Amino acid sequence: MFIFKRVAHIQDWIQKRKAEGWNIGFVPTMGALHKGHLSLVEACKQNCDGTIVSIFVNPKQFNDKKDLVNYPRPIERDLKMLFESGVEVVFLPEVEDIYPPDSSTTIDFDPGVAATTMEGKFRPGHFSGMAEVVYRLLNITTPDCLYMGQKDFQQFSIIRKLISDFKLPINLELCPTIREESGLAMSSRNVRLSEQAREKAAMIYANLVEAKKSFQAGKSVEEIRAQFFAALIQEQFNPEYMEVVDGYTLAAVEQMNQAEQIVVCCAVFVEEVRLIDNMVLKGE
Ligand code: AMP
């Protein structure tokens, strides 16, 4: 397994492999890897000749500096996991490699309504920072395929739009959310939960399942939201939002026939740890 820190080095490797006819797949991550990340690696390995995984905690997408400082960085463990899963290349850039101090070009990507709803509403600047880093990483790695998780559906939806807007020749694959046995979506943040809270946090998933049933049964979004909030507050959780949206535009929807893809998304604080999850209601 190659570990590249410098852009020129990884680009040299990519250029050589592409010249040999390799099909390159890319899995961007912020590290603190778990089985969710590894499922993306697995999907990538199945479809591509070479798998590149990047680990980069992107400062531009953290609106909360405390969250950035507290973000787990178990790099030795991550590298071991990637080695054991058989990836060809790990890209481990420094901030200066991605954002050269002498660069004056910024990307003015406006994700539209996506930037002002859900994660965009509660984490101002998050998606422009995320879109910029993904765009920069795609420029560096020029992959044929890009693998992203449904766990961060809004992020996926914004990158799907970015790829389509810029006509990038990249095949974007959405991989299903990997969950703990309890149903809790795997996340790098879960390690910050007490054992008891981690168990109880499975309620988020259970209530998304309830929301799905209610929506399919024709209940109003307002009613579903009230039910969702009440159930979580009863457990001393602090739900931030629960929205039913068009998977493409991320605009709110009220009925099943209003969009081709419909997703229910939520963010919930559990012991001050912010957890997000979602469920596709229509159009997997
Ligand atoms: P992160 O390191 O949190 O930025 O995530 C990197 C990639 O892994 C993103 O495409 C996430 O959507 C994906 N991912 C994170 N958690 C999971 C999960 N539980 N199941 C599937 N994919 C995930």
PDB file of C-alpha atoms and ligand atoms in Angstrom:
ATOM      1  CA  MET A   1       0.000   0.000   0.000  1.00  0.00           C
ATOM      2  CA  PHE A   2       1.364   3.413  -0.958  1.00  0.00           C
ATOM      3  CA  ILE A   3       0.914   6.347   1.382  1.00  0.00           C
ATOM      4  CA  PHE A   4       1.247   9.652  -0.436  1.00  0.00           C
ATOM      5  CA  LYS A   5       1.321  12.993   1.282  1.00  0.00           C
ATOM      6  CA  ARG A   6       2.308  15.200  -1.625  1.00  0.00           C
ATOM      7  CA  VAL A   7       0.011  15.964  -4.544  1.00  0.00           C
ATOM      8  CA  ALA A   8       2.784  15.515  -7.137  1.00  0.00           C
ATOM      9  CA  HIS A   9       3.538  12.006  -5.838  1.00  0.00           C
ATOM     10  CA  ILE A  10      -0.024  10.702  -5.958  1.00  0.00           C
ATOM     11  CA  GLN A  11      -0.573  12.301  -9.356  1.00  0.00           C
ATOM     12  CA  ASP A  12       2.519  10.562 -10.694  1.00  0.00           C
ATOM     13  CA  TRP A  13       1.195   7.193  -9.477  1.00  0.00           C
ATOM     14  CA  ILE A  14      -2.265   7.846 -10.941  1.00  0.00           C
ATOM     15  CA  GLN A  15      -0.853   8.916 -14.283  1.00  0.00           C
ATOM     16  CA  LYS A  16       1.214   5.729 -14.558  1.00  0.00           C
ATOM     17  CA  ARG A  17      -1.676   3.449 -13.599  1.00  0.00           C
ATOM     18  CA  LYS A  18      -4.041   5.205 -16.011  1.00  0.00           C
ATOM     19  CA  ALA A  19      -1.484   4.780 -18.776  1.00  0.00           C
ATOM     20  CA  GLU A  20      -1.635   1.049 -18.056  1.00  0.00           C
ATOM     21  CA  GLY A  21      -5.403   1.193 -18.527  1.00  0.00           C
ATOM     22  CA  TRP A  22      -6.382   1.088 -14.863  1.00  0.00           C
ATOM     23  CA  ASN A  23      -9.781   2.239 -13.765  1.00  0.00           C
ATOM     24  CA  ILE A  24      -9.348   4.347 -10.611  1.00  0.00           C
ATOM     25  CA  GLY A  25     -11.867   4.540  -7.761  1.00  0.00           C
ATOM     26  CA  PHE A  26     -11.793   7.126  -4.995  1.00  0.00           C
ATOM     27  CA  VAL A  27     -13.156   7.103  -1.437  1.00  0.00           C
ATOM     28  CA  PRO A  28     -12.752  10.462   0.358  1.00  0.00           C
ATOM     29  CA  THR A  29     -12.880  10.291   4.162  1.00  0.00           C
ATOM     30  CA  MET A  30     -11.966  12.263   7.252  1.00  0.00           C
ATOM     31  CA  GLY A  31     -10.508   9.181   8.930  1.00  0.00           C
ATOM     32  CA  ALA A  32     -11.484   7.548  12.234  1.00  0.00           C
ATOM     33  CA  LEU A  33     -12.551   4.711  10.002  1.00  0.00           C
ATOM     34  CA  HIS A  34     -15.210   2.129  10.750  1.00  0.00           C
ATOM     35  CA  LYS A  35     -17.127  -0.537   8.869  1.00  0.00           C
ATOM     36  CA  GLY A  36     -19.181   2.114   7.070  1.00  0.00           C
ATOM     37  CA  HIS A  37     -16.050   3.503   5.408  1.00  0.00           C
ATOM     38  CA  LEU A  38     -14.784   0.004   4.680  1.00  0.00           C
ATOM     39  CA  SER A  39     -18.026  -0.840   2.860  1.00  0.00           C
ATOM     40  CA  LEU A  40     -17.215   2.008   0.446  1.00  0.00           C
ATOM     41  CA  VAL A  41     -13.708   0.605  -0.002  1.00  0.00           C
ATOM     42  CA  GLU A  42     -15.203  -2.818  -0.692  1.00  0.00           C
ATOM     43  CA  ALA A  43     -17.606  -1.448  -3.316  1.00  0.00           C
ATOM     44  CA  CYS A  44     -14.737   0.459  -4.914  1.00  0.00           C
ATOM     45  CA  LYS A  45     -12.480  -2.580  -5.010  1.00  0.00           C
ATOM     46  CA  GLN A  46     -15.182  -4.615  -6.688  1.00  0.00           C
ATOM     47  CA  ASN A  47     -15.551  -2.154  -9.553  1.00  0.00           C
ATOM     48  CA  CYS A  48     -12.117  -0.596  -9.971  1.00  0.00           C
ATOM     49  CA  ASP A  49      -8.554  -1.744 -10.641  1.00  0.00           C
ATOM     50  CA  GLY A  50      -7.139   0.700  -8.108  1.00  0.00           C
ATOM     51  CA  THR A  51      -8.635   2.134  -4.928  1.00  0.00           C
ATOM     52  CA  ILE A  52      -7.513   5.443  -3.469  1.00  0.00           C
ATOM     53  CA  VAL A  53      -8.690   6.460   0.008  1.00  0.00           C
ATOM     54  CA  SER A  54      -8.005   9.972   1.235  1.00  0.00           C
ATOM     55  CA  ILE A  55      -7.912  10.933   4.891  1.00  0.00           C
ATOM     56  CA  PHE A  56      -8.213  14.662   5.332  1.00  0.00           C
ATOM     57  CA  VAL A  57     -10.005  16.490   8.125  1.00  0.00           C
ATOM     58  CA  ASN A  58     -11.125  19.484   6.130  1.00  0.00           C
ATOM     59  CA  PRO A  59     -11.000  22.607   8.309  1.00  0.00           C
ATOM     60  CA  LYS A  60     -13.208  24.529   5.855  1.00  0.00           C
ATOM     61  CA  GLN A  61     -16.277  22.418   6.546  1.00  0.00           C
ATOM     62  CA  PHE A  62     -16.244  22.790  10.333  1.00  0.00           C
ATOM     63  CA  ASN A  63     -18.331  25.738  11.412  1.00  0.00           C
ATOM     64  CA  ASP A  64     -17.675  24.716  15.033  1.00  0.00           C
ATOM     65  CA  LYS A  65     -13.948  24.946  15.786  1.00  0.00           C
ATOM     66  CA  LYS A  66     -14.364  22.817  18.921  1.00  0.00           C
ATOM     67  CA  ASP A  67     -15.768  20.040  16.728  1.00  0.00           C
ATOM     68  CA  LEU A  68     -12.711  20.331  14.461  1.00  0.00           C
ATOM     69  CA  VAL A  69     -10.305  20.099  17.404  1.00  0.00           C
ATOM     70  CA  ASN A  70     -12.227  17.179  18.947  1.00  0.00           C
ATOM     71  CA  TYR A  71     -12.513  15.248  15.682  1.00  0.00           C
ATOM     72  CA  PRO A  72     -10.862  11.837  16.298  1.00  0.00           C
ATOM     73  CA  ARG A  73      -7.618  11.188  14.374  1.00  0.00           C
ATOM     74  CA  PRO A  74      -6.481   7.582  15.041  1.00  0.00           C
ATOM     75  CA  ILE A  75      -4.177   7.546  12.020  1.00  0.00           C
ATOM     76  CA  GLU A  76      -2.169   4.387  12.833  1.00  0.00           C
ATOM     77  CA  ARG A  77      -5.356   2.400  13.309  1.00  0.00           C
ATOM     78  CA  ASP A  78      -6.847   3.808  10.105  1.00  0.00           C
ATOM     79  CA  LEU A  79      -3.771   2.872   8.067  1.00  0.00           C
ATOM     80  CA  LYS A  80      -3.833  -0.651   9.485  1.00  0.00           C
ATOM     81  CA  MET A  81      -7.497  -1.037   8.524  1.00  0.00           C
ATOM     82  CA  LEU A  82      -6.858   0.230   5.013  1.00  0.00           C
ATOM     83  CA  PHE A  83      -3.840  -2.014   4.594  1.00  0.00           C
ATOM     84  CA  GLU A  84      -5.876  -5.021   5.721  1.00  0.00           C
ATOM     85  CA  SER A  85      -8.708  -4.130   3.360  1.00  0.00           C
ATOM     86  CA  GLY A  86      -6.294  -4.091   0.435  1.00  0.00           C
ATOM     87  CA  VAL A  87      -6.414  -0.511  -0.853  1.00  0.00           C
ATOM     88  CA  GLU A  88      -3.625   0.472  -3.223  1.00  0.00           C
ATOM     89  CA  VAL A  89      -3.162   4.097  -2.163  1.00  0.00           C
ATOM     90  CA  VAL A  90      -3.841   6.269   0.859  1.00  0.00           C
ATOM     91  CA  PHE A  91      -3.696  10.009   0.276  1.00  0.00           C
ATOM     92  CA  LEU A  92      -2.776  11.861   3.463  1.00  0.00           C
ATOM     93  CA  PRO A  93      -2.350  15.509   2.522  1.00  0.00           C
ATOM     94  CA  GLU A  94      -1.628  18.416   4.855  1.00  0.00           C
ATOM     95  CA  VAL A  95      -3.863  21.476   4.800  1.00  0.00           C
ATOM     96  CA  GLU A  96      -1.248  23.334   2.676  1.00  0.00           C
ATOM     97  CA  ASP A  97      -1.353  20.584   0.034  1.00  0.00           C
ATOM     98  CA  ILE A  98      -5.072  21.049  -0.467  1.00  0.00           C
ATOM     99  CA  TYR A  99      -5.207  24.799   0.103  1.00  0.00           C
ATOM    100  CA  PRO A 100      -1.830  26.123  -1.081  1.00  0.00           C
ATOM    101  CA  PRO A 101      -1.103  29.311   0.876  1.00  0.00           C
ATOM    102  CA  ASP A 102      -0.183  31.159  -2.335  1.00  0.00           C
ATOM    103  CA  SER A 103      -3.343  30.150  -4.189  1.00  0.00           C
ATOM    104  CA  SER A 104      -5.870  32.855  -4.912  1.00  0.00           C
ATOM    105  CA  THR A 105      -8.514  30.783  -6.694  1.00  0.00           C
ATOM    106  CA  THR A 106     -11.602  29.779  -4.773  1.00  0.00           C
ATOM    107  CA  ILE A 107     -14.530  27.773  -6.024  1.00  0.00           C
ATOM    108  CA  ASP A 108     -17.800  29.608  -5.929  1.00  0.00           C
ATOM    109  CA  PHE A 109     -20.116  26.624  -5.808  1.00  0.00           C
ATOM    110  CA  ASP A 110     -23.560  27.612  -4.634  1.00  0.00           C
ATOM    111  CA  PRO A 111     -25.500  24.493  -3.638  1.00  0.00           C
ATOM    112  CA  GLY A 112     -28.765  26.512  -3.763  1.00  0.00           C
ATOM    113  CA  VAL A 113     -31.533  25.405  -1.403  1.00  0.00           C
ATOM    114  CA  ALA A 114     -29.287  22.549  -0.247  1.00  0.00           C
ATOM    115  CA  ALA A 115     -27.083  25.067   1.530  1.00  0.00           C
ATOM    116  CA  THR A 116     -29.891  26.517   3.585  1.00  0.00           C
ATOM    117  CA  THR A 117     -31.788  23.447   4.681  1.00  0.00           C
ATOM    118  CA  MET A 118     -31.017  20.777   7.287  1.00  0.00           C
ATOM    119  CA  GLU A 119     -27.216  20.488   7.688  1.00  0.00           C
ATOM    120  CA  GLY A 120     -26.829  23.674   5.656  1.00  0.00           C
ATOM    121  CA  LYS A 121     -29.161  25.582   7.963  1.00  0.00           C
ATOM    122  CA  PHE A 122     -27.624  24.363  11.195  1.00  0.00           C
ATOM    123  CA  ARG A 123     -24.007  24.305  10.018  1.00  0.00           C
ATOM    124  CA  PRO A 124     -23.518  27.530   8.058  1.00  0.00           C
ATOM    125  CA  GLY A 125     -20.674  27.291   5.527  1.00  0.00           C
ATOM    126  CA  HIS A 126     -20.417  23.526   5.954  1.00  0.00           C
ATOM    127  CA  PHE A 127     -21.452  22.582   2.420  1.00  0.00           C
ATOM    128  CA  SER A 128     -19.477  25.191   0.538  1.00  0.00           C
ATOM    129  CA  GLY A 129     -16.417  23.958   2.494  1.00  0.00           C
ATOM    130  CA  MET A 130     -17.306  20.332   1.793  1.00  0.00           C
ATOM    131  CA  ALA A 131     -18.004  20.933  -1.917  1.00  0.00           C
ATOM    132  CA  GLU A 132     -14.740  22.836  -2.284  1.00  0.00           C
ATOM    133  CA  VAL A 133     -12.613  20.105  -0.720  1.00  0.00           C
ATOM    134  CA  VAL A 134     -14.296  17.344  -2.732  1.00  0.00           C
ATOM    135  CA  TYR A 135     -13.835  19.368  -5.920  1.00  0.00           C
ATOM    136  CA  ARG A 136     -10.154  19.917  -5.096  1.00  0.00           C
ATOM    137  CA  LEU A 137      -9.666  16.227  -4.251  1.00  0.00           C
ATOM    138  CA  LEU A 138     -11.373  15.182  -7.487  1.00  0.00           C
ATOM    139  CA  ASN A 139      -9.089  17.496  -9.450  1.00  0.00           C
ATOM    140  CA  ILE A 140      -6.057  15.931  -7.821  1.00  0.00           C
ATOM    141  CA  THR A 141      -7.108  12.290  -8.100  1.00  0.00           C
ATOM    142  CA  THR A 142      -9.131  12.431 -11.364  1.00  0.00           C
ATOM    143  CA  PRO A 143     -10.975   9.201 -10.486  1.00  0.00           C
ATOM    144  CA  ASP A 144     -13.236   7.251 -12.815  1.00  0.00           C
ATOM    145  CA  CYS A 145     -15.526   6.376  -9.911  1.00  0.00           C
ATOM    146  CA  LEU A 146     -16.356   8.108  -6.649  1.00  0.00           C
ATOM    147  CA  TYR A 147     -17.890   6.271  -3.669  1.00  0.00           C
ATOM    148  CA  MET A 148     -19.986   8.032  -1.052  1.00  0.00           C
ATOM    149  CA  GLY A 149     -22.228   6.828   1.758  1.00  0.00           C
ATOM    150  CA  GLN A 150     -25.952   7.313   2.130  1.00  0.00           C
ATOM    151  CA  LYS A 151     -25.262   8.128   5.780  1.00  0.00           C
ATOM    152  CA  ASP A 152     -24.486  11.682   4.615  1.00  0.00           C
ATOM    153  CA  PHE A 153     -27.281  11.895   2.079  1.00  0.00           C
ATOM    154  CA  GLN A 154     -27.318  15.672   1.808  1.00  0.00           C
ATOM    155  CA  GLN A 155     -23.579  15.650   1.116  1.00  0.00           C
ATOM    156  CA  PHE A 156     -24.069  12.984  -1.554  1.00  0.00           C
ATOM    157  CA  SER A 157     -26.898  14.945  -3.156  1.00  0.00           C
ATOM    158  CA  ILE A 158     -24.773  18.115  -3.322  1.00  0.00           C
ATOM    159  CA  ILE A 159     -21.831  16.262  -4.890  1.00  0.00           C
ATOM    160  CA  ARG A 160     -24.200  14.600  -7.382  1.00  0.00           C
ATOM    161  CA  LYS A 161     -25.247  18.129  -8.397  1.00  0.00           C
ATOM    162  CA  LEU A 162     -21.646  19.362  -8.499  1.00  0.00           C
ATOM    163  CA  ILE A 163     -20.604  16.484 -10.772  1.00  0.00           C
ATOM    164  CA  SER A 164     -23.556  17.130 -13.031  1.00  0.00           C
ATOM    165  CA  ASP A 165     -23.100  20.945 -13.061  1.00  0.00           C
ATOM    166  CA  PHE A 166     -19.402  20.702 -13.942  1.00  0.00           C
ATOM    167  CA  LYS A 167     -19.967  17.755 -16.309  1.00  0.00           C
ATOM    168  CA  LEU A 168     -17.228  15.805 -14.538  1.00  0.00           C
ATOM    169  CA  PRO A 169     -16.606  12.397 -16.165  1.00  0.00           C
ATOM    170  CA  ILE A 170     -17.008  10.570 -12.859  1.00  0.00           C
ATOM    171  CA  ASN A 171     -19.322   7.739 -12.016  1.00  0.00           C
ATOM    172  CA  LEU A 172     -20.758   8.500  -8.561  1.00  0.00           C
ATOM    173  CA  GLU A 173     -21.884   5.509  -6.509  1.00  0.00           C
ATOM    174  CA  LEU A 174     -24.092   5.741  -3.429  1.00  0.00           C
ATOM    175  CA  CYS A 175     -23.403   3.023  -0.853  1.00  0.00           C
ATOM    176  CA  PRO A 176     -25.997   2.037   1.776  1.00  0.00           C
ATOM    177  CA  THR A 177     -25.653   3.134   5.416  1.00  0.00           C
ATOM    178  CA  ILE A 178     -23.910   0.538   7.542  1.00  0.00           C
ATOM    179  CA  ARG A 179     -25.473   0.259  10.975  1.00  0.00           C
ATOM    180  CA  GLU A 180     -24.561  -1.223  14.317  1.00  0.00           C
ATOM    181  CA  GLU A 181     -26.629  -4.246  15.312  1.00  0.00           C
ATOM    182  CA  SER A 182     -28.952  -1.951  17.238  1.00  0.00           C
ATOM    183  CA  GLY A 183     -29.708   0.066  14.095  1.00  0.00           C
ATOM    184  CA  LEU A 184     -27.564   3.068  15.038  1.00  0.00           C
ATOM    185  CA  ALA A 185     -25.794   4.378  11.931  1.00  0.00           C
ATOM    186  CA  MET A 186     -22.041   3.871  12.241  1.00  0.00           C
ATOM    187  CA  SER A 187     -20.220   7.163  12.655  1.00  0.00           C
ATOM    188  CA  SER A 188     -16.771   8.322  13.724  1.00  0.00           C
ATOM    189  CA  ARG A 189     -18.585  10.364  16.364  1.00  0.00           C
ATOM    190  CA  ASN A 190     -20.160   7.318  18.063  1.00  0.00           C
ATOM    191  CA  VAL A 191     -16.986   6.715  20.096  1.00  0.00           C
ATOM    192  CA  ARG A 192     -17.750   9.929  21.974  1.00  0.00           C
ATOM    193  CA  LEU A 193     -20.996   8.433  23.340  1.00  0.00           C
ATOM    194  CA  SER A 194     -21.204   6.617  26.665  1.00  0.00           C
ATOM    195  CA  GLU A 195     -22.048   2.938  26.324  1.00  0.00           C
ATOM    196  CA  GLN A 196     -25.548   3.565  27.607  1.00  0.00           C
ATOM    197  CA  ALA A 197     -26.215   6.452  25.220  1.00  0.00           C
ATOM    198  CA  ARG A 198     -24.843   4.473  22.316  1.00  0.00           C
ATOM    199  CA  GLU A 199     -27.391   1.777  23.013  1.00  0.00           C
ATOM    200  CA  LYS A 200     -30.225   4.252  23.422  1.00  0.00           C
ATOM    201  CA  ALA A 201     -29.239   6.129  20.251  1.00  0.00           C
ATOM    202  CA  ALA A 202     -30.665   3.220  18.260  1.00  0.00           C
ATOM    203  CA  MET A 203     -33.968   5.024  18.855  1.00  0.00           C
ATOM    204  CA  ILE A 204     -33.067   7.454  16.104  1.00  0.00           C
ATOM    205  CA  TYR A 205     -33.197   4.662  13.543  1.00  0.00           C
ATOM    206  CA  ALA A 206     -36.341   3.147  15.071  1.00  0.00           C
ATOM    207  CA  ASN A 207     -38.070   6.513  14.818  1.00  0.00           C
ATOM    208  CA  LEU A 208     -36.988   6.998  11.219  1.00  0.00           C
ATOM    209  CA  VAL A 209     -38.612   3.650  10.461  1.00  0.00           C
ATOM    210  CA  GLU A 210     -41.777   4.931  12.177  1.00  0.00           C
ATOM    211  CA  ALA A 211     -41.591   8.178  10.187  1.00  0.00           C
ATOM    212  CA  LYS A 212     -41.316   6.191   6.970  1.00  0.00           C
ATOM    213  CA  LYS A 213     -44.407   4.143   7.818  1.00  0.00           C
ATOM    214  CA  SER A 214     -46.378   7.234   8.811  1.00  0.00           C
ATOM    215  CA  PHE A 215     -45.449   9.090   5.621  1.00  0.00           C
ATOM    216  CA  GLN A 216     -46.387   6.127   3.481  1.00  0.00           C
ATOM    217  CA  ALA A 217     -49.689   5.934   5.358  1.00  0.00           C
ATOM    218  CA  GLY A 218     -50.404   9.544   4.361  1.00  0.00           C
ATOM    219  CA  LYS A 219     -49.775  11.365   7.672  1.00  0.00           C
ATOM    220  CA  SER A 220     -48.723  14.999   7.361  1.00  0.00           C
ATOM    221  CA  VAL A 221     -45.043  15.897   7.728  1.00  0.00           C
ATOM    222  CA  GLU A 222     -45.965  18.207  10.592  1.00  0.00           C
ATOM    223  CA  GLU A 223     -47.600  15.336  12.459  1.00  0.00           C
ATOM    224  CA  ILE A 224     -44.663  13.018  11.736  1.00  0.00           C
ATOM    225  CA  ARG A 225     -42.183  15.636  12.944  1.00  0.00           C
ATOM    226  CA  ALA A 226     -44.135  16.190  16.161  1.00  0.00           C
ATOM    227  CA  GLN A 227     -44.204  12.439  16.797  1.00  0.00           C
ATOM    228  CA  PHE A 228     -40.469  12.115  16.046  1.00  0.00           C
ATOM    229  CA  PHE A 229     -39.494  15.015  18.314  1.00  0.00           C
ATOM    230  CA  ALA A 230     -41.734  13.830  21.169  1.00  0.00           C
ATOM    231  CA  ALA A 231     -40.314  10.287  21.093  1.00  0.00           C
ATOM    232  CA  LEU A 232     -36.703  11.512  21.182  1.00  0.00           C
ATOM    233  CA  ILE A 233     -37.216  14.241  23.749  1.00  0.00           C
ATOM    234  CA  GLN A 234     -38.776  11.636  26.023  1.00  0.00           C
ATOM    235  CA  GLU A 235     -35.384   9.900  26.030  1.00  0.00           C
ATOM    236  CA  GLN A 236     -33.606  13.173  26.890  1.00  0.00           C
ATOM    237  CA  PHE A 237     -32.263  13.454  23.366  1.00  0.00           C
ATOM    238  CA  ASN A 238     -32.216  16.829  21.691  1.00  0.00           C
ATOM    239  CA  PRO A 239     -33.490  16.567  18.103  1.00  0.00           C
ATOM    240  CA  GLU A 240     -32.380  19.465  15.895  1.00  0.00           C
ATOM    241  CA  TYR A 241     -34.348  18.832  12.721  1.00  0.00           C
ATOM    242  CA  MET A 242     -36.364  16.208  10.901  1.00  0.00           C
ATOM    243  CA  GLU A 243     -37.246  16.943   7.302  1.00  0.00           C
ATOM    244  CA  VAL A 244     -38.843  15.037   4.458  1.00  0.00           C
ATOM    245  CA  VAL A 245     -37.177  16.219   1.246  1.00  0.00           C
ATOM    246  CA  ASP A 246     -36.826  15.722  -2.493  1.00  0.00           C
ATOM    247  CA  GLY A 247     -33.579  13.743  -2.812  1.00  0.00           C
ATOM    248  CA  TYR A 248     -32.449  15.815  -5.815  1.00  0.00           C
ATOM    249  CA  THR A 249     -33.332  19.368  -4.841  1.00  0.00           C
ATOM    250  CA  LEU A 250     -33.524  18.854  -1.053  1.00  0.00           C
ATOM    251  CA  ALA A 251     -36.667  20.987  -1.030  1.00  0.00           C
ATOM    252  CA  ALA A 252     -39.327  19.965   1.491  1.00  0.00           C
ATOM    253  CA  VAL A 253     -42.034  17.638   0.196  1.00  0.00           C
ATOM    254  CA  GLU A 254     -45.423  16.827   1.672  1.00  0.00           C
ATOM    255  CA  GLN A 255     -46.579  13.911  -0.425  1.00  0.00           C
ATOM    256  CA  MET A 256     -45.296  10.712  -1.963  1.00  0.00           C
ATOM    257  CA  ASN A 257     -46.059  11.799  -5.550  1.00  0.00           C
ATOM    258  CA  GLN A 258     -44.200  15.092  -5.252  1.00  0.00           C
ATOM    259  CA  ALA A 259     -40.719  13.823  -6.171  1.00  0.00           C
ATOM    260  CA  GLU A 260     -38.904  10.919  -7.782  1.00  0.00           C
ATOM    261  CA  GLN A 261     -36.706  10.407  -4.751  1.00  0.00           C
ATOM    262  CA  ILE A 262     -37.885  11.188  -1.231  1.00  0.00           C
ATOM    263  CA  VAL A 263     -35.720  11.029   1.881  1.00  0.00           C
ATOM    264  CA  VAL A 264     -36.373  11.682   5.555  1.00  0.00           C
ATOM    265  CA  CYS A 265     -33.305  13.214   7.248  1.00  0.00           C
ATOM    266  CA  CYS A 266     -32.594  14.154  10.839  1.00  0.00           C
ATOM    267  CA  ALA A 267     -29.965  15.452  13.241  1.00  0.00           C
ATOM    268  CA  VAL A 268     -30.143  14.661  16.941  1.00  0.00           C
ATOM    269  CA  PHE A 269     -27.894  15.616  19.836  1.00  0.00           C
ATOM    270  CA  VAL A 270     -27.155  12.732  22.182  1.00  0.00           C
ATOM    271  CA  GLU A 271     -24.927  13.690  25.131  1.00  0.00           C
ATOM    272  CA  GLU A 272     -23.844  16.750  23.138  1.00  0.00           C
ATOM    273  CA  VAL A 273     -22.724  14.550  20.252  1.00  0.00           C
ATOM    274  CA  ARG A 274     -24.457  15.533  17.044  1.00  0.00           C
ATOM    275  CA  LEU A 275     -25.676  12.483  15.126  1.00  0.00           C
ATOM    276  CA  ILE A 276     -27.266  12.507  11.677  1.00  0.00           C
ATOM    277  CA  ASP A 277     -29.218   9.801   9.937  1.00  0.00           C
ATOM    278  CA  ASN A 278     -31.719   9.393   7.120  1.00  0.00           C
ATOM    279  CA  MET A 279     -33.913   6.932   5.315  1.00  0.00           C
ATOM    280  CA  VAL A 280     -34.981   6.785   1.706  1.00  0.00           C
ATOM    281  CA  LEU A 281     -38.779   6.694   1.463  1.00  0.00           C
ATOM    282  CA  LYS A 282     -38.944   6.449  -2.304  1.00  0.00           C
ATOM    283  CA  GLY A 283     -36.521   6.013  -5.207  1.00  0.00           C
ATOM    284  CA  GLU A 284     -33.582   4.069  -3.686  1.00  0.00           C
TER     285      GLU A 284
HETATM  286  P1  AMP B   1     -16.504  10.864   6.739  1.00  0.00           P
HETATM  287  O1  AMP B   1     -15.197  10.274   7.085  1.00  0.00           O
HETATM  288  O2  AMP B   1     -17.462  10.931   7.874  1.00  0.00           O
HETATM  289  O3  AMP B   1     -16.377  12.171   5.985  1.00  0.00           O
HETATM  290  O4  AMP B   1     -17.177   9.869   5.705  1.00  0.00           O
HETATM  291  C1  AMP B   1     -16.537   9.470   4.536  1.00  0.00           C
HETATM  292  C2  AMP B   1     -17.501   8.701   3.683  1.00  0.00           C
HETATM  293  O5  AMP B   1     -17.949   7.547   4.395  1.00  0.00           O
HETATM  294  C3  AMP B   1     -18.754   9.512   3.318  1.00  0.00           C
HETATM  295  O6  AMP B   1     -19.114   9.256   1.965  1.00  0.00           O
HETATM  296  C4  AMP B   1     -19.789   8.976   4.277  1.00  0.00           C
HETATM  297  O7  AMP B   1     -21.120   9.087   3.815  1.00  0.00           O
HETATM  298  C5  AMP B   1     -19.365   7.508   4.371  1.00  0.00           C
HETATM  299  N1  AMP B   1     -19.897   6.911   5.594  1.00  0.00           N
HETATM  300  C6  AMP B   1     -19.761   7.358   6.866  1.00  0.00           C
HETATM  301  N2  AMP B   1     -20.440   6.578   7.726  1.00  0.00           N
HETATM  302  C7  AMP B   1     -21.037   5.611   6.977  1.00  0.00           C
HETATM  303  C8  AMP B   1     -21.899   4.516   7.267  1.00  0.00           C
HETATM  304  N3  AMP B   1     -22.288   4.241   8.511  1.00  0.00           N
HETATM  305  N4  AMP B   1     -22.312   3.733   6.251  1.00  0.00           N
HETATM  306  C9  AMP B   1     -21.941   3.998   4.972  1.00  0.00           C
HETATM  307  N5  AMP B   1     -21.135   5.020   4.628  1.00  0.00           N
HETATM  308  C10 AMP B   1     -20.697   5.821   5.609  1.00  0.00           C
END
